Amino acid sequence: MQIHYLSENNSVLNHFLGQIRNVNVQNDSMRFRRNIERIGEIMAYEMSKNLNYRNIEIQTPLGIKKTTEIKDELVLCSILRAGLSLHLGFLNYFDNVENGFVSAYRHHYNNDDAFDIKVEYQAVPAIANKTLLLIDPMLATGQSMVAVFNKLIEKEQPKEIHIAVIIAVPEGIEYLKKHLPDYCHLWVATLDEKLNEKNYIVPGLGDAGDLAYGRKL
């Protein structure tokens, strides 16, 4: 798996990452959503450098200009509900993609810390021989991402796979390395320290879905 760490060099990305973590800023849900969206835009731009392009000619008012355009057929798929704001950021840059949405959540079957992943709702276009962009803000254990990926490829195989997360931990990255194809690209905005005893990211930012859209029951 090829891993791209985007926050190693100082940029405005780190500015937005700091704001979504800051408890004095993140409680403004509209600002939180917008910052997630802007992070998605930056990640989409960085990811675009690794896509495939073709040469084209553009007619301008004064002549012909040779340039390039994205060759890949892109399918942008996010995990509900936390992925919605990030999805919008990617969609602002990849504005002609097909879109997919999948729900995944931790099911605590004994009302303790143990859980499995439930993947239920799915609305996804055909992905065969296309470039799949699978996104979710947080990569904790990695189980949700793998469960969703396995659901998506039950009937069709994409040509290329790019996975994008804002915050990841080493445990989640190792889980993806073990369970996903080697040719996947993993895009990580920033790497955190570890998971705690409840499998939450530390220092993390809290629950991205709750911060963006309000607390759930």
Coordinates of C-alpha atoms in Angstrom, one line a residue:
M1 CA 0.0 0.0 0.0
Q2 CA 1.3 3.4 -1.0
I3 CA 0.7 5.9 1.8
H4 CA 0.7 9.7 1.3
Y5 CA 1.1 11.9 4.5
L6 CA -0.1 15.4 3.6
S7 CA 0.7 17.4 6.8
E8 CA 4.4 16.8 7.0
N9 CA 5.1 20.1 5.4
N10 CA 3.5 23.3 6.7
S11 CA 0.6 24.6 4.7
V12 CA -2.9 25.9 5.2
L13 CA -4.0 22.3 5.6
N14 CA -2.4 22.3 9.1
H15 CA -4.3 25.5 9.9
F16 CA -7.6 23.8 9.2
L17 CA -6.6 20.6 11.0
G18 CA -5.9 22.7 14.1
Q19 CA -9.3 24.3 14.0
I20 CA -11.3 21.1 13.7
R21 CA -9.4 19.8 16.8
N22 CA -9.7 23.0 18.9
V23 CA -12.5 22.7 21.5
N24 CA -12.9 26.4 21.5
V25 CA -13.6 26.4 17.7
Q26 CA -15.1 23.0 16.9
N27 CA -18.4 23.6 18.8
D28 CA -19.4 25.9 15.9
S29 CA -20.9 23.1 13.8
M30 CA -21.1 25.2 10.7
R31 CA -17.5 26.2 10.9
F32 CA -16.5 22.6 11.6
R33 CA -18.3 21.3 8.5
R34 CA -16.8 24.1 6.4
N35 CA -13.3 23.2 7.7
I36 CA -13.8 19.5 6.9
E37 CA -15.0 20.6 3.4
R38 CA -11.9 22.7 2.9
I39 CA -9.6 19.8 4.0
G40 CA -11.4 17.7 1.4
E41 CA -10.6 20.2 -1.3
I42 CA -6.9 20.2 -0.4
M43 CA -6.8 16.4 -0.3
A44 CA -8.6 16.2 -3.6
Y45 CA -6.0 18.6 -5.1
E46 CA -3.1 16.5 -3.8
M47 CA -4.8 13.2 -4.9
S48 CA -5.3 14.7 -8.4
K49 CA -1.5 14.6 -8.9
N50 CA -1.6 10.8 -8.9
L51 CA -4.5 10.3 -11.4
N52 CA -4.2 9.6 -15.1
Y53 CA -4.5 12.3 -17.7
R54 CA -4.9 12.6 -21.4
N55 CA -3.7 15.4 -23.8
I56 CA -6.4 17.6 -25.3
E57 CA -6.7 20.8 -27.3
I58 CA -8.8 23.8 -26.2
Q59 CA -10.2 26.4 -28.5
T60 CA -9.7 29.8 -27.1
P61 CA -11.0 33.1 -28.6
L62 CA -7.5 33.7 -30.1
G63 CA -6.3 30.2 -30.9
I64 CA -5.7 26.6 -29.8
K65 CA -4.1 25.7 -26.4
K66 CA -2.8 22.2 -25.7
T67 CA -3.5 21.0 -22.1
T68 CA -4.6 17.9 -20.2
E69 CA -7.7 16.6 -18.5
I70 CA -8.4 13.8 -16.1
K71 CA -8.7 10.5 -18.0
D72 CA -10.0 8.3 -15.2
E73 CA -13.7 7.5 -14.6
L74 CA -14.0 8.5 -10.9
V75 CA -16.5 7.1 -8.4
L76 CA -16.5 9.1 -5.1
C77 CA -17.8 7.1 -2.2
S78 CA -18.2 8.3 1.4
I79 CA -19.2 6.5 4.6
L80 CA -22.3 8.0 6.3
R81 CA -22.8 10.2 8.1
A82 CA -19.4 11.7 9.1
G83 CA -18.1 11.6 5.5
L84 CA -20.7 14.0 4.1
S85 CA -18.8 17.2 4.6
L86 CA -15.6 15.6 3.4
H87 CA -17.5 14.3 0.4
L88 CA -18.6 17.8 -0.5
G89 CA -15.0 19.1 -0.4
F90 CA -13.9 16.4 -2.9
L91 CA -16.9 17.0 -5.0
N92 CA -16.0 20.7 -5.3
Y93 CA -12.9 19.7 -7.2
F94 CA -14.0 16.4 -8.9
D95 CA -17.2 17.9 -10.0
N96 CA -18.1 15.4 -12.7
V97 CA -17.6 12.2 -10.7
E98 CA -20.2 9.6 -9.9
N99 CA -21.2 9.4 -6.3
G100 CA -21.8 6.6 -3.8
F101 CA -22.8 6.4 -0.1
V102 CA -22.6 3.6 2.3
S103 CA -23.5 3.4 6.0
A104 CA -21.3 1.7 8.5
Y105 CA -21.3 1.8 12.3
R106 CA -19.9 0.0 15.4
H107 CA -22.4 -2.4 16.8
H108 CA -21.7 -3.1 20.5
Y109 CA -23.6 -6.4 20.8
N110 CA -23.0 -6.9 24.6
N111 CA -23.2 -3.3 25.6
D112 CA -19.4 -3.3 26.3
D113 CA -16.3 -2.1 24.4
A114 CA -16.4 -5.1 22.0
F115 CA -18.0 -4.4 18.6
D116 CA -18.4 -5.5 15.1
I117 CA -19.1 -3.4 12.0
K118 CA -22.6 -3.2 10.5
V119 CA -22.7 -2.2 6.8
E120 CA -26.3 -1.6 5.8
Y121 CA -27.4 1.2 3.5
Q122 CA -25.7 1.3 0.1
A123 CA -26.3 3.6 -2.9
V124 CA -23.4 3.2 -5.2
P125 CA -23.0 3.3 -9.0
A126 CA -21.1 0.7 -11.0
I127 CA -17.4 0.7 -10.1
A128 CA -16.0 -1.9 -12.5
N129 CA -12.8 -0.7 -14.2
K130 CA -13.2 2.7 -12.7
T131 CA -11.1 4.6 -10.1
L132 CA -12.7 4.3 -6.7
L133 CA -12.2 7.2 -4.2
L134 CA -13.3 5.9 -0.8
I135 CA -13.3 8.6 2.0
D136 CA -14.0 8.9 5.7
P137 CA -12.8 11.5 8.2
M138 CA -11.4 9.1 10.8
L139 CA -9.3 5.9 10.5
A140 CA -9.4 4.3 13.9
T141 CA -9.3 0.5 14.0
G142 CA -9.7 0.4 10.2
Q143 CA -12.5 -2.2 10.5
S144 CA -15.2 0.1 9.0
M145 CA -13.1 1.0 6.0
V146 CA -12.4 -2.6 5.3
A147 CA -16.0 -3.7 5.8
V148 CA -17.2 -1.0 3.4
F149 CA -14.5 -1.9 0.8
N150 CA -15.4 -5.6 0.9
K151 CA -19.1 -4.7 0.4
L152 CA -18.3 -2.5 -2.6
I153 CA -16.2 -5.2 -4.4
E154 CA -18.6 -8.1 -3.9
K155 CA -19.7 -7.9 -7.5
E156 CA -17.3 -5.6 -9.3
Q157 CA -13.6 -4.7 -9.1
P158 CA -12.4 -1.1 -9.6
K159 CA -9.3 -0.4 -11.7
E160 CA -7.6 1.8 -9.1
I161 CA -8.3 2.5 -5.4
H162 CA -7.6 5.7 -3.5
I163 CA -8.6 5.9 0.2
A164 CA -8.6 9.3 1.9
V165 CA -8.9 10.0 5.7
I166 CA -8.3 13.1 7.7
I167 CA -7.0 11.6 10.9
A168 CA -5.4 8.1 11.2
V169 CA -3.5 6.1 13.8
P170 CA -0.9 3.4 13.2
E171 CA -3.2 0.6 14.3
G172 CA -5.7 1.5 11.6
I173 CA -3.1 1.8 8.9
E174 CA -1.6 -1.6 9.8
Y175 CA -5.1 -3.1 9.6
L176 CA -5.6 -1.7 6.1
K177 CA -2.2 -3.0 5.0
K178 CA -3.2 -6.4 6.2
H179 CA -6.7 -6.6 4.6
L180 CA -6.6 -4.4 1.5
P181 CA -4.8 -4.9 -1.8
D182 CA -1.2 -3.8 -2.0
Y183 CA -2.0 -1.5 -5.0
C184 CA -4.3 0.8 -2.9
H185 CA -3.3 4.4 -2.3
L186 CA -3.9 5.7 1.2
W187 CA -4.1 9.5 1.7
V188 CA -3.7 10.7 5.3
A189 CA -4.0 14.4 6.2
T190 CA -2.5 13.8 9.6
L191 CA -1.3 10.9 11.8
D192 CA -2.2 10.7 15.5
E193 CA -0.6 8.7 18.3
K194 CA -2.8 5.7 19.1
L195 CA -6.2 4.3 20.0
N196 CA -7.3 4.3 23.7
E197 CA -9.0 1.4 25.5
K198 CA -12.3 2.2 23.8
N199 CA -10.7 2.3 20.3
Y200 CA -11.0 6.1 20.0
I201 CA -8.3 8.1 18.4
V202 CA -6.0 10.0 20.8
P203 CA -5.6 13.0 20.7
G204 CA -8.2 13.0 17.9
L205 CA -11.0 15.5 17.8
G206 CA -14.0 13.7 19.2
D207 CA -16.9 12.3 17.1
A208 CA -16.8 13.9 13.7
G209 CA -20.4 13.1 12.9
D210 CA -21.7 14.6 16.1
L211 CA -19.6 17.7 15.7
A212 CA -20.8 18.2 12.1
Y213 CA -24.5 17.2 12.5
G214 CA -25.4 17.1 16.2
R215 CA -25.4 14.3 18.8
K216 CA -27.2 11.1 18.0
L217 CA -29.2 8.9 20.4

